[in-house]
Amino acid sequence: TPSRSMPNATICPGTAYNYFNPSSDAKLEMDFIEASSPANKALLKDKVQNFNDFGGTNYAGGINMALKQFDKVEGNGHKKALIIMGDGITMVAPTAPGATDSYWPSDWYPRANLGCFDESDSAKIAAWKAADLAKSRGIEVFVLGYPSYGQIDNQTINGIVSPGRYYFVPNPDDMRHYFDVIYGEIREEAG
């Protein structure tokens, strides 16, 4: 069973961190098929614009959820792209290959190179494998990388992203601009 919370623990001398994680499992906000109506597009846009979450990130679980969605529209002729936003610091992993639920791996520990943020090598490898599977299916993987508390794991991000599809976004207020850039790239490639 995936852990939903961990007790407070010291990760750096003199620093306490609460590991409560309300949504470590991948969560689908709206099915591709449902998102096609104008009313549902507005609902989804509102959810994305007001999204606020914290806790351990399961990049592999999110990619696995996206793959399940892409399977529903296989062969529709549309260009397929996945946009991941995050700091690249992955703490939790899927319970199995292709799964969307998560667990805290035993190799989860503070990393000095990340300012003592915790990270898991198992979770990182799972993210890379899930991204490789997406890319093998012809899905372009874009990443909007932004630092959390000044920290970002570019190694994880570089293992996930398709070549030339990484955008570093130090200011979250610039996120919309990068979505427009990605949208333009997708449209141009799709013709």
Coordinates of N, CA, C and O in Angstrom, one line a residue:
T1 N 0.8 -1.2 0.0 CA 0.0 0.0 0.0 C 0.9 1.2 0.0 O 1.8 1.3 0.8
P2 N 0.6 2.2 -0.9 CA 1.4 3.4 -0.9 C 1.3 4.2 0.4 O 0.2 4.3 0.9
S3 N 2.3 4.7 0.8 CA 2.3 5.6 2.1 C 1.8 6.9 1.7 O 2.1 7.5 0.7
R4 N 0.8 7.4 2.5 CA 0.3 8.7 2.3 C 1.0 9.8 3.2 O 0.9 10.9 2.9
S5 N 1.7 9.4 4.2 CA 2.4 10.4 5.0 C 3.5 9.7 5.7 O 3.5 8.5 6.0
M6 N 4.5 10.5 6.1 CA 5.6 10.0 6.9 C 5.7 11.0 8.0 O 5.3 12.1 8.0
P7 N 6.3 10.5 9.1 CA 6.5 11.4 10.3 C 7.4 12.6 9.9 O 8.2 12.5 9.0
N8 N 7.4 13.6 10.7 CA 8.4 14.7 10.5 C 9.7 14.1 10.7 O 10.0 13.2 11.5
A9 N 10.7 14.5 9.9 CA 12.0 14.0 10.0 C 13.0 15.1 9.7 O 12.7 16.1 9.0
T10 N 14.2 15.0 10.2 CA 15.2 16.0 9.9 C 16.0 15.6 8.7 O 16.5 14.5 8.5
I11 N 16.0 16.5 7.7 CA 16.7 16.2 6.4 C 18.0 17.0 6.3 O 18.9 16.6 5.7
C12 N 18.1 18.1 7.0 CA 19.4 18.9 7.1 C 19.5 19.3 8.5 O 18.5 19.5 9.2
P13 N 20.7 19.5 9.0 CA 20.8 19.9 10.4 C 20.0 21.2 10.7 O 20.0 22.2 10.0
G14 N 19.2 21.0 11.7 CA 18.3 22.2 12.1 C 17.1 22.4 11.3 O 16.4 23.4 11.5
T15 N 16.8 21.5 10.4 CA 15.6 21.7 9.5 C 14.7 20.6 9.6 O 15.0 19.4 9.4
A16 N 13.4 20.8 9.9 CA 12.4 19.8 10.0 C 11.6 19.9 8.7 O 11.3 21.0 8.2
Y17 N 11.1 18.8 8.2 CA 10.3 18.7 7.0 C 9.2 17.8 7.2 O 9.3 16.7 7.7
N18 N 8.0 18.2 6.8 CA 6.8 17.4 7.0 C 6.6 16.6 5.7 O 6.4 17.2 4.6
Y19 N 6.6 15.3 5.7 CA 6.4 14.5 4.5 C 5.0 14.2 4.2 O 4.8 13.3 3.4
F20 N 4.0 14.9 4.7 CA 2.6 14.6 4.4 C 2.5 14.8 2.9 O 2.9 15.8 2.3
N21 N 1.9 13.9 2.2 CA 1.8 14.0 0.8 C 0.4 13.6 0.4 O 0.1 12.4 0.3
P22 N -0.5 14.5 0.1 CA -1.9 14.2 -0.1 C -2.2 13.6 -1.5 O -3.2 13.0 -1.7
S23 N -1.3 13.6 -2.4 CA -1.6 13.1 -3.7 C -0.4 12.5 -4.4 O 0.0 13.0 -5.5
S24 N 0.2 11.5 -3.8 CA 1.4 10.9 -4.5 C 1.1 10.0 -5.6 O 1.9 9.7 -6.5
D25 N -0.2 9.5 -5.7 CA -0.6 8.7 -6.8 C -1.0 9.6 -8.0 O -1.4 10.8 -7.8
A26 N -0.8 9.1 -9.2 CA -1.2 9.9 -10.3 C -2.8 10.1 -10.3 O -3.5 9.1 -10.0
K27 N -3.2 11.3 -10.6 CA -4.6 11.6 -10.5 C -5.1 12.2 -11.9 O -4.5 13.1 -12.4
L28 N -6.1 11.6 -12.4 CA -6.7 12.1 -13.7 C -7.7 13.1 -13.4 O -8.7 12.8 -12.8
E29 N -7.5 14.3 -13.9 CA -8.5 15.4 -13.6 C -9.7 15.3 -14.6 O -10.8 15.6 -14.3
M30 N -9.4 14.9 -15.9 CA -10.4 14.8 -16.9 C -9.9 13.9 -18.0 O -8.8 14.1 -18.5
D31 N -10.8 13.0 -18.4 CA -10.5 12.0 -19.5 C -10.4 12.8 -20.8 O -11.1 13.8 -21.0
F32 N -9.5 12.4 -21.7 CA -9.4 13.0 -23.0 C -10.7 13.2 -23.7 O -11.0 14.2 -24.3
I33 N -11.5 12.1 -23.7 CA -12.8 12.1 -24.4 C -13.7 13.1 -23.8 O -14.4 13.8 -24.5
E34 N -13.7 13.3 -22.5 CA -14.6 14.3 -21.8 C -14.2 15.7 -22.1 O -15.0 16.6 -22.1
A35 N -12.9 15.9 -22.3 CA -12.3 17.2 -22.4 C -12.6 17.9 -23.7 O -12.3 19.1 -23.9
S36 N -13.3 17.2 -24.6 CA -13.5 17.8 -25.9 C -14.7 18.8 -26.0 O -14.7 19.7 -26.9
S37 N -15.6 18.8 -25.1 CA -16.7 19.8 -25.1 C -16.2 21.2 -24.6 O -15.3 21.2 -23.7
P38 N -16.8 22.3 -25.1 CA -16.4 23.6 -24.6 C -16.5 23.8 -23.1 O -15.7 24.4 -22.5
A39 N -17.6 23.3 -22.6 CA -17.8 23.4 -21.1 C -16.8 22.7 -20.3 O -16.2 23.2 -19.3
N40 N -16.4 21.5 -20.7 CA -15.4 20.7 -20.0 C -14.0 21.3 -20.3 O -13.1 21.2 -19.4
K41 N -13.7 21.9 -21.4 CA -12.5 22.6 -21.7 C -12.3 23.7 -20.7 O -11.2 23.9 -20.1
A42 N -13.4 24.5 -20.4 CA -13.3 25.6 -19.5 C -13.1 25.0 -18.0 O -12.3 25.6 -17.3
L43 N -13.7 23.9 -17.7 CA -13.5 23.3 -16.4 C -12.1 22.9 -16.2 O -11.5 23.1 -15.2
L44 N -11.5 22.2 -17.2 CA -10.2 21.7 -17.2 C -9.2 22.9 -17.1 O -8.2 22.9 -16.3
K45 N -9.4 24.0 -17.9 CA -8.6 25.1 -17.8 C -8.5 25.7 -16.4 O -7.5 26.1 -15.9
D46 N -9.7 25.8 -15.8 CA -9.8 26.3 -14.4 C -9.0 25.4 -13.5 O -8.3 25.9 -12.6
K47 N -9.1 24.1 -13.6 CA -8.4 23.2 -12.7 C -6.9 23.4 -12.9 O -6.2 23.4 -11.9
V48 N -6.4 23.5 -14.1 CA -5.0 23.7 -14.3 C -4.5 25.0 -13.8 O -3.5 25.1 -13.1
Q49 N -5.3 26.1 -14.0 CA -4.9 27.4 -13.6 C -4.9 27.5 -12.0 O -4.1 28.3 -11.5
N50 N -5.7 26.7 -11.4 CA -5.8 26.8 -9.9 C -5.1 25.6 -9.2 O -5.4 25.4 -8.0
F51 N -4.3 24.9 -9.9 CA -3.7 23.7 -9.4 C -2.7 24.1 -8.4 O -1.8 25.0 -8.6
N52 N -2.7 23.5 -7.2 CA -1.7 23.7 -6.2 C -1.5 22.4 -5.4 O -2.4 21.9 -4.8
D53 N -0.3 21.9 -5.4 CA 0.0 20.7 -4.8 C 1.4 20.7 -4.2 O 2.2 21.6 -4.5
F54 N 1.7 19.7 -3.4 CA 3.0 19.6 -2.8 C 3.2 18.2 -2.4 O 2.3 17.4 -2.4
G55 N 4.4 17.9 -2.0 CA 4.7 16.5 -1.6 C 5.6 15.8 -2.6 O 6.1 16.3 -3.5
G56 N 5.8 14.5 -2.3 CA 6.6 13.7 -3.2 C 6.0 13.5 -4.6 O 4.8 13.4 -4.8
T57 N 6.9 13.6 -5.6 CA 6.4 13.6 -7.0 C 6.7 12.2 -7.5 O 7.8 11.6 -7.4
N58 N 5.7 11.7 -8.2 CA 5.7 10.4 -8.9 C 5.7 10.6 -10.4 O 4.6 10.5 -11.0
Y59 N 6.8 11.0 -11.0 CA 6.8 11.4 -12.4 C 6.4 10.1 -13.2 O 5.7 10.3 -14.2
A60 N 6.9 9.0 -12.9 CA 6.6 7.8 -13.6 C 5.0 7.5 -13.6 O 4.4 7.2 -14.6
G61 N 4.4 7.7 -12.4 CA 3.0 7.5 -12.3 C 2.2 8.4 -13.2 O 1.2 8.1 -13.9
G62 N 2.7 9.7 -13.3 CA 2.0 10.7 -14.1 C 2.2 10.3 -15.6 O 1.2 10.4 -16.4
I63 N 3.3 9.9 -16.0 CA 3.6 9.5 -17.4 C 2.7 8.2 -17.7 O 2.1 8.1 -18.8
N64 N 2.7 7.3 -16.8 CA 1.8 6.1 -17.0 C 0.4 6.4 -17.2 O -0.3 5.9 -18.0
M65 N -0.1 7.4 -16.4 CA -1.5 7.9 -16.5 C -1.7 8.5 -17.9 O -2.7 8.2 -18.6
A66 N -0.8 9.3 -18.4 CA -0.9 9.9 -19.7 C -0.9 8.8 -20.8 O -1.6 8.9 -21.8
L67 N 0.0 7.8 -20.6 CA 0.0 6.7 -21.6 C -1.4 6.0 -21.7 O -1.8 5.6 -22.8
K68 N -2.0 5.8 -20.6 CA -3.4 5.2 -20.6 C -4.4 6.1 -21.4 O -5.2 5.6 -22.1
Q69 N -4.2 7.4 -21.2 CA -5.1 8.3 -22.0 C -4.8 8.3 -23.5 O -5.7 8.2 -24.3
F70 N -3.5 8.2 -23.8 CA -3.1 8.2 -25.2 C -3.6 6.9 -25.9 O -3.9 6.9 -27.1
D71 N -3.6 5.8 -25.1 CA -4.1 4.5 -25.6 C -5.6 4.6 -26.1 O -6.0 4.0 -27.0
K72 N -6.4 5.5 -25.4 CA -7.8 5.7 -25.8 C -8.0 6.4 -27.1 O -9.1 6.3 -27.7
V73 N -7.0 7.1 -27.6 CA -7.1 7.9 -28.8 C -6.1 7.4 -29.8 O -5.7 8.2 -30.8
E74 N -5.6 6.2 -29.7 CA -4.6 5.6 -30.6 C -5.2 5.6 -32.0 O -6.3 5.3 -32.3
G75 N -4.3 6.0 -32.9 CA -4.7 6.0 -34.4 C -5.6 7.1 -34.8 O -6.2 7.0 -35.9
N76 N -5.8 8.2 -34.0 CA -6.6 9.3 -34.4 C -6.0 10.3 -35.3 O -6.6 11.2 -35.8
G77 N -4.7 10.1 -35.6 CA -3.9 10.9 -36.5 C -3.4 12.2 -35.9 O -2.7 13.0 -36.6
H78 N -3.7 12.5 -34.7 CA -3.2 13.7 -34.0 C -1.7 13.5 -33.5 O -1.3 12.4 -33.1
K79 N -1.0 14.6 -33.5 CA 0.3 14.6 -32.9 C 0.2 14.4 -31.4 O -0.7 15.0 -30.8
K80 N 1.0 13.6 -30.8 CA 0.9 13.3 -29.4 C 2.1 13.9 -28.7 O 3.2 13.7 -29.0
A81 N 1.7 14.7 -27.6 CA 2.8 15.3 -26.8 C 2.4 15.3 -25.4 O 1.2 15.4 -25.1
L82 N 3.3 15.2 -24.5 CA 3.1 15.2 -23.1 C 4.0 16.3 -22.5 O 5.2 16.5 -22.8
I83 N 3.4 17.2 -21.7 CA 4.1 18.3 -21.1 C 4.1 18.0 -19.6 O 3.1 17.8 -18.9
I84 N 5.4 18.0 -19.1 CA 5.6 17.7 -17.6 C 6.1 19.0 -17.0 O 7.1 19.6 -17.6
M85 N 5.6 19.4 -15.9 CA 6.1 20.6 -15.2 C 6.6 20.1 -13.9 O 5.9 19.4 -13.2
G86 N 7.8 20.5 -13.5 CA 8.2 20.2 -12.2 C 9.7 20.5 -12.0 O 10.4 21.0 -12.9
D87 N 10.2 20.1 -10.8 CA 11.6 20.4 -10.4 C 12.5 19.2 -10.7 O 13.7 19.2 -10.4
G88 N 11.9 18.1 -11.1 CA 12.7 16.9 -11.4 C 13.0 16.1 -10.2 O 13.7 15.0 -10.3
I89 N 12.7 16.5 -9.0 CA 13.0 15.8 -7.8 C 11.9 14.8 -7.5 O 10.8 15.1 -7.2
T90 N 12.2 13.5 -7.7 CA 11.2 12.5 -7.6 C 11.5 11.7 -6.4 O 12.5 11.2 -6.1
M91 N 10.4 11.6 -5.6 CA 10.5 10.9 -4.3 C 9.8 9.6 -4.2 O 10.2 8.7 -3.4
V92 N 8.8 9.4 -5.0 CA 8.0 8.2 -4.9 C 7.9 7.6 -6.3 O 8.2 8.2 -7.3
A93 N 7.7 6.3 -6.3 CA 7.7 5.5 -7.5 C 6.4 4.7 -7.6 O 5.7 4.5 -6.7
P94 N 6.1 4.3 -8.9 CA 4.9 3.5 -9.0 C 5.1 2.1 -8.4 O 6.2 1.6 -8.3
T95 N 4.0 1.5 -8.0 CA 4.0 0.2 -7.3 C 4.5 -0.9 -8.2 O 4.9 -1.9 -7.8
A96 N 4.3 -0.7 -9.5 CA 4.7 -1.7 -10.5 C 4.9 -0.9 -11.9 O 4.4 0.2 -12.0
P97 N 5.6 -1.5 -12.8 CA 5.7 -0.9 -14.2 C 4.3 -0.6 -14.7 O 3.5 -1.5 -14.7
G98 N 4.1 0.6 -15.2 CA 2.8 1.0 -15.8 C 1.8 1.4 -14.8 O 0.7 1.9 -15.1
A99 N 2.0 1.3 -13.5 CA 1.1 1.6 -12.4 C 1.0 3.2 -12.2 O 1.9 3.9 -12.5
T100 N -0.1 3.6 -11.7 CA -0.3 5.0 -11.4 C -0.4 5.3 -9.9 O -0.4 6.4 -9.4
D101 N -0.4 4.2 -9.1 CA -0.3 4.4 -7.6 C 1.1 4.3 -7.2 O 2.0 3.8 -7.9
S102 N 1.4 4.8 -6.0 CA 2.8 4.9 -5.6 C 3.2 4.4 -4.2 O 2.3 4.1 -3.4
Y103 N 4.5 4.3 -4.0 CA 5.0 4.0 -2.7 C 6.3 4.8 -2.5 O 6.9 5.3 -3.4
W104 N 6.7 4.8 -1.2 CA 8.0 5.5 -0.9 C 9.1 4.4 -0.9 O 9.2 3.6 -0.1
P105 N 10.0 4.5 -1.9 CA 11.1 3.5 -2.0 C 12.0 3.6 -0.8 O 12.2 4.6 -0.2
S106 N 12.7 2.4 -0.6 CA 13.6 2.4 0.6 C 14.9 3.2 0.3 O 15.6 3.5 1.2
D107 N 15.1 3.5 -1.0 CA 16.4 4.3 -1.3 C 16.1 5.8 -1.3 O 16.8 6.6 -1.9
W108 N 15.1 6.2 -0.6 CA 14.6 7.6 -0.5 C 15.4 8.3 0.6 O 15.3 7.9 1.8
Y109 N 16.3 9.2 0.3 CA 17.1 9.9 1.3 C 17.5 11.3 0.9 O 17.5 11.6 -0.3
P110 N 18.0 12.1 1.8 CA 18.4 13.5 1.4 C 19.6 13.5 0.5 O 20.5 12.6 0.7
R111 N 19.6 14.4 -0.5 CA 20.7 14.5 -1.4 C 21.4 15.8 -1.2 O 20.8 16.9 -1.3
A112 N 22.7 15.8 -0.9 CA 23.4 17.1 -0.6 C 23.4 18.0 -1.9 O 23.3 19.2 -1.7
N113 N 23.4 17.4 -3.1 CA 23.4 18.2 -4.3 C 22.1 18.9 -4.5 O 22.0 19.8 -5.4
L114 N 21.1 18.5 -3.8 CA 19.7 19.1 -3.9 C 19.4 19.9 -2.7 O 18.2 20.1 -2.4
G115 N 20.4 20.4 -2.0 CA 20.1 21.2 -0.8 C 19.4 20.4 0.2 O 18.5 20.9 1.0
C116 N 19.7 19.1 0.3 CA 19.1 18.2 1.2 C 17.7 17.8 1.0 O 17.0 17.2 1.8
F117 N 17.2 18.1 -0.2 CA 15.9 17.5 -0.6 C 16.0 16.0 -0.8 O 17.0 15.5 -1.2
D118 N 15.0 15.3 -0.4 CA 15.0 13.8 -0.5 C 14.7 13.4 -1.9 O 13.9 14.1 -2.6
E119 N 15.3 12.3 -2.3 CA 15.0 11.8 -3.7 C 15.3 10.3 -3.7 O 16.0 9.8 -2.8
S120 N 14.7 9.6 -4.6 CA 14.9 8.2 -4.7 C 15.4 7.8 -6.1 O 14.9 8.2 -7.1
D121 N 16.5 7.0 -6.1 CA 17.0 6.6 -7.4 C 16.0 5.6 -8.1 O 15.9 5.6 -9.3
S122 N 15.3 4.8 -7.3 CA 14.3 3.9 -7.9 C 13.2 4.7 -8.6 O 12.8 4.3 -9.7
A123 N 12.8 5.7 -8.0 CA 11.8 6.6 -8.6 C 12.3 7.3 -9.8 O 11.6 7.4 -10.8
K124 N 13.5 7.7 -9.8 CA 14.2 8.3 -10.9 C 14.2 7.4 -12.1 O 13.9 7.7 -13.2
I125 N 14.7 6.2 -11.9 CA 14.8 5.2 -12.9 C 13.4 4.8 -13.5 O 13.3 4.7 -14.7
A126 N 12.4 4.7 -12.6 CA 11.1 4.4 -13.1 C 10.6 5.5 -14.0 O 9.9 5.3 -15.0
A127 N 10.9 6.8 -13.6 CA 10.5 7.9 -14.5 C 11.1 7.8 -15.8 O 10.5 8.1 -16.9
W128 N 12.4 7.5 -15.9 CA 13.1 7.4 -17.1 C 12.5 6.3 -18.0 O 12.4 6.5 -19.2
K129 N 12.2 5.2 -17.4 CA 11.7 4.0 -18.1 C 10.3 4.4 -18.7 O 10.0 4.0 -19.8
A130 N 9.5 5.0 -17.9 CA 8.1 5.4 -18.4 C 8.2 6.4 -19.5 O 7.5 6.3 -20.5
A131 N 9.2 7.4 -19.4 CA 9.4 8.4 -20.5 C 9.9 7.7 -21.7 O 9.5 8.0 -22.8
D132 N 10.8 6.7 -21.6 CA 11.3 6.0 -22.7 C 10.2 5.2 -23.5 O 10.2 5.2 -24.7
L133 N 9.3 4.7 -22.7 CA 8.1 4.0 -23.3 C 7.3 5.0 -24.1 O 6.9 4.7 -25.2
A134 N 7.0 6.1 -23.5 CA 6.2 7.2 -24.2 C 6.9 7.6 -25.5 O 6.3 7.6 -26.5
K135 N 8.2 7.8 -25.4 CA 8.9 8.2 -26.6 C 9.0 7.1 -27.7 O 8.9 7.4 -28.9
S136 N 9.0 5.9 -27.2 CA 9.0 4.7 -28.2 C 7.7 4.6 -28.9 O 7.6 4.0 -30.0
R137 N 6.6 5.2 -28.3 CA 5.3 5.2 -28.9 C 5.1 6.5 -29.8 O 4.0 6.7 -30.2
G138 N 6.2 7.3 -30.0 CA 6.0 8.4 -30.8 C 5.5 9.7 -30.1 O 5.1 10.6 -30.7
I139 N 5.5 9.6 -28.8 CA 5.0 10.8 -28.0 C 6.2 11.7 -27.7 O 7.2 11.2 -27.1
E140 N 6.0 13.0 -28.0 CA 7.1 14.0 -27.7 C 6.9 14.3 -26.2 O 5.8 14.6 -25.8
V141 N 8.0 14.3 -25.4 CA 7.9 14.6 -24.0 C 8.6 16.0 -23.8 O 9.8 16.1 -24.0
F142 N 7.8 17.0 -23.5 CA 8.3 18.3 -23.2 C 8.4 18.4 -21.7 O 7.6 17.9 -20.9
V143 N 9.3 19.2 -21.2 CA 9.5 19.4 -19.7 C 9.6 20.9 -19.5 O 10.5 21.6 -20.2
L144 N 8.8 21.5 -18.6 CA 8.9 22.8 -18.1 C 9.5 22.7 -16.7 O 8.8 22.3 -15.8
G145 N 10.8 22.9 -16.6 CA 11.5 22.7 -15.4 C 11.6 24.0 -14.6 O 12.0 25.0 -15.1
Y146 N 11.1 23.9 -13.4 CA 11.2 25.1 -12.5 C 11.7 24.7 -11.1 O 11.4 23.6 -10.6
P147 N 12.5 25.5 -10.5 CA 13.1 25.1 -9.2 C 12.0 25.3 -8.1 O 11.2 26.1 -8.1
S148 N 12.1 24.3 -7.2 CA 11.4 24.4 -5.9 C 12.3 24.8 -4.8 O 13.3 24.1 -4.6
Y149 N 12.1 25.9 -4.2 CA 13.0 26.4 -3.2 C 14.4 26.5 -3.7 O 15.3 26.2 -3.0
G150 N 14.6 26.9 -4.9 CA 15.9 27.0 -5.5 C 16.6 25.8 -6.0 O 17.7 25.8 -6.5
Q151 N 15.9 24.6 -5.9 CA 16.5 23.3 -6.2 C 15.8 22.7 -7.5 O 14.6 22.8 -7.6
I152 N 16.6 22.1 -8.3 CA 16.1 21.4 -9.5 C 17.0 20.3 -9.8 O 18.2 20.4 -9.6
D153 N 16.5 19.2 -10.2 CA 17.3 18.0 -10.6 C 17.3 17.9 -12.1 O 16.4 17.2 -12.7
N154 N 18.3 18.5 -12.8 CA 18.3 18.4 -14.2 C 18.7 17.0 -14.7 O 18.3 16.7 -15.8
Q155 N 19.4 16.2 -13.9 CA 19.7 14.9 -14.3 C 18.4 14.1 -14.6 O 18.2 13.4 -15.6
T156 N 17.4 14.2 -13.7 CA 16.2 13.5 -13.8 C 15.4 14.0 -15.1 O 15.0 13.3 -15.9
I157 N 15.4 15.4 -15.1 CA 14.7 16.0 -16.3 C 15.3 15.6 -17.6 O 14.5 15.2 -18.5
N158 N 16.6 15.6 -17.7 CA 17.2 15.3 -19.0 C 17.0 13.8 -19.3 O 17.0 13.5 -20.5
G159 N 16.8 12.9 -18.4 CA 16.5 11.5 -18.7 C 15.0 11.3 -19.1 O 14.7 10.3 -19.7
I160 N 14.2 12.3 -18.8 CA 12.7 12.2 -19.2 C 12.4 12.9 -20.5 O 11.7 12.3 -21.4
V161 N 13.0 14.0 -20.8 CA 12.6 14.9 -21.9 C 13.1 14.4 -23.2 O 14.1 13.7 -23.3
S162 N 12.3 14.6 -24.3 CA 12.7 14.4 -25.7 C 13.8 15.4 -26.0 O 13.8 16.5 -25.5
P163 N 14.7 15.0 -26.9 CA 15.8 16.0 -27.2 C 15.3 17.3 -27.7 O 14.4 17.4 -28.5
G164 N 15.8 18.4 -27.1 CA 15.5 19.8 -27.5 C 14.1 20.2 -27.0 O 13.6 21.3 -27.4
R165 N 13.5 19.5 -26.0 CA 12.2 19.8 -25.6 C 12.2 20.3 -24.1 O 11.1 20.3 -23.5
Y166 N 13.3 20.7 -23.6 CA 13.4 21.1 -22.2 C 13.4 22.6 -22.1 O 14.2 23.3 -22.8
Y167 N 12.6 23.2 -21.3 CA 12.5 24.6 -21.1 C 12.7 24.9 -19.6 O 11.9 24.5 -18.8
F168 N 13.7 25.6 -19.2 CA 13.9 26.0 -17.8 C 13.1 27.3 -17.6 O 13.2 28.3 -18.3
V169 N 12.3 27.2 -16.6 CA 11.3 28.3 -16.3 C 11.6 28.8 -14.8 O 10.9 28.3 -13.9
P170 N 12.5 29.7 -14.6 CA 12.8 30.1 -13.2 C 11.7 30.9 -12.6 O 11.6 30.9 -11.4
N171 N 10.9 31.5 -13.4 CA 9.8 32.4 -12.9 C 8.5 31.7 -13.3 O 8.1 31.7 -14.5
P172 N 7.7 31.2 -12.4 CA 6.4 30.6 -12.7 C 5.4 31.5 -13.5 O 4.6 31.0 -14.2
D173 N 5.6 32.8 -13.3 CA 4.8 33.7 -14.1 C 5.0 33.6 -15.6 O 4.1 34.1 -16.3
D174 N 6.1 33.1 -16.0 CA 6.4 32.9 -17.4 C 5.9 31.6 -18.0 O 6.1 31.3 -19.2
M175 N 5.2 30.8 -17.2 CA 4.8 29.5 -17.6 C 3.9 29.5 -18.8 O 4.0 28.8 -19.8
R176 N 2.9 30.5 -18.9 CA 2.0 30.6 -20.0 C 2.8 30.8 -21.3 O 2.4 30.3 -22.3
H177 N 3.8 31.7 -21.3 CA 4.6 31.9 -22.5 C 5.2 30.6 -23.0 O 5.1 30.3 -24.2
Y178 N 5.7 29.7 -22.1 CA 6.3 28.5 -22.6 C 5.2 27.5 -23.1 O 5.5 26.7 -24.0
F179 N 4.0 27.5 -22.5 CA 3.0 26.7 -23.1 C 2.7 27.2 -24.5 O 2.4 26.3 -25.4
D180 N 2.7 28.5 -24.7 CA 2.4 29.0 -26.1 C 3.5 28.6 -27.0 O 3.2 28.2 -28.2
V181 N 4.8 28.6 -26.6 CA 5.9 28.1 -27.4 C 5.7 26.7 -27.8 O 5.8 26.3 -28.9
I182 N 5.4 25.8 -26.8 CA 5.2 24.4 -27.0 C 4.0 24.2 -28.0 O 4.1 23.4 -28.9
Y183 N 2.9 24.9 -27.7 CA 1.8 24.7 -28.6 C 2.2 25.1 -30.1 O 1.8 24.4 -31.0
G184 N 2.9 26.1 -30.3 CA 3.4 26.5 -31.6 C 4.3 25.4 -32.2 O 4.1 25.1 -33.4
E185 N 5.1 24.8 -31.4 CA 6.0 23.7 -32.0 C 5.2 22.5 -32.4 O 5.4 21.9 -33.4
I186 N 4.2 22.2 -31.6 CA 3.4 21.0 -31.9 C 2.6 21.3 -33.1 O 2.5 20.4 -34.0
R187 N 2.0 22.5 -33.2 CA 1.2 22.8 -34.4 C 2.1 22.8 -35.7 O 1.6 22.3 -36.7
E188 N 3.3 23.4 -35.6 CA 4.2 23.4 -36.7 C 4.5 22.0 -37.2 O 4.5 21.7 -38.4
E189 N 4.9 21.1 -36.3 CA 5.3 19.8 -36.6 C 4.1 19.0 -37.2 O 4.2 18.1 -38.0
A190 N 2.9 19.2 -36.7 CA 1.7 18.5 -37.1 C 1.2 19.0 -38.5 O 0.5 18.3 -39.2
G191 N 1.7 20.2 -38.9 CA 1.3 20.7 -40.2 C -0.1 21.3 -40.1 O -0.8 21.4 -41.1

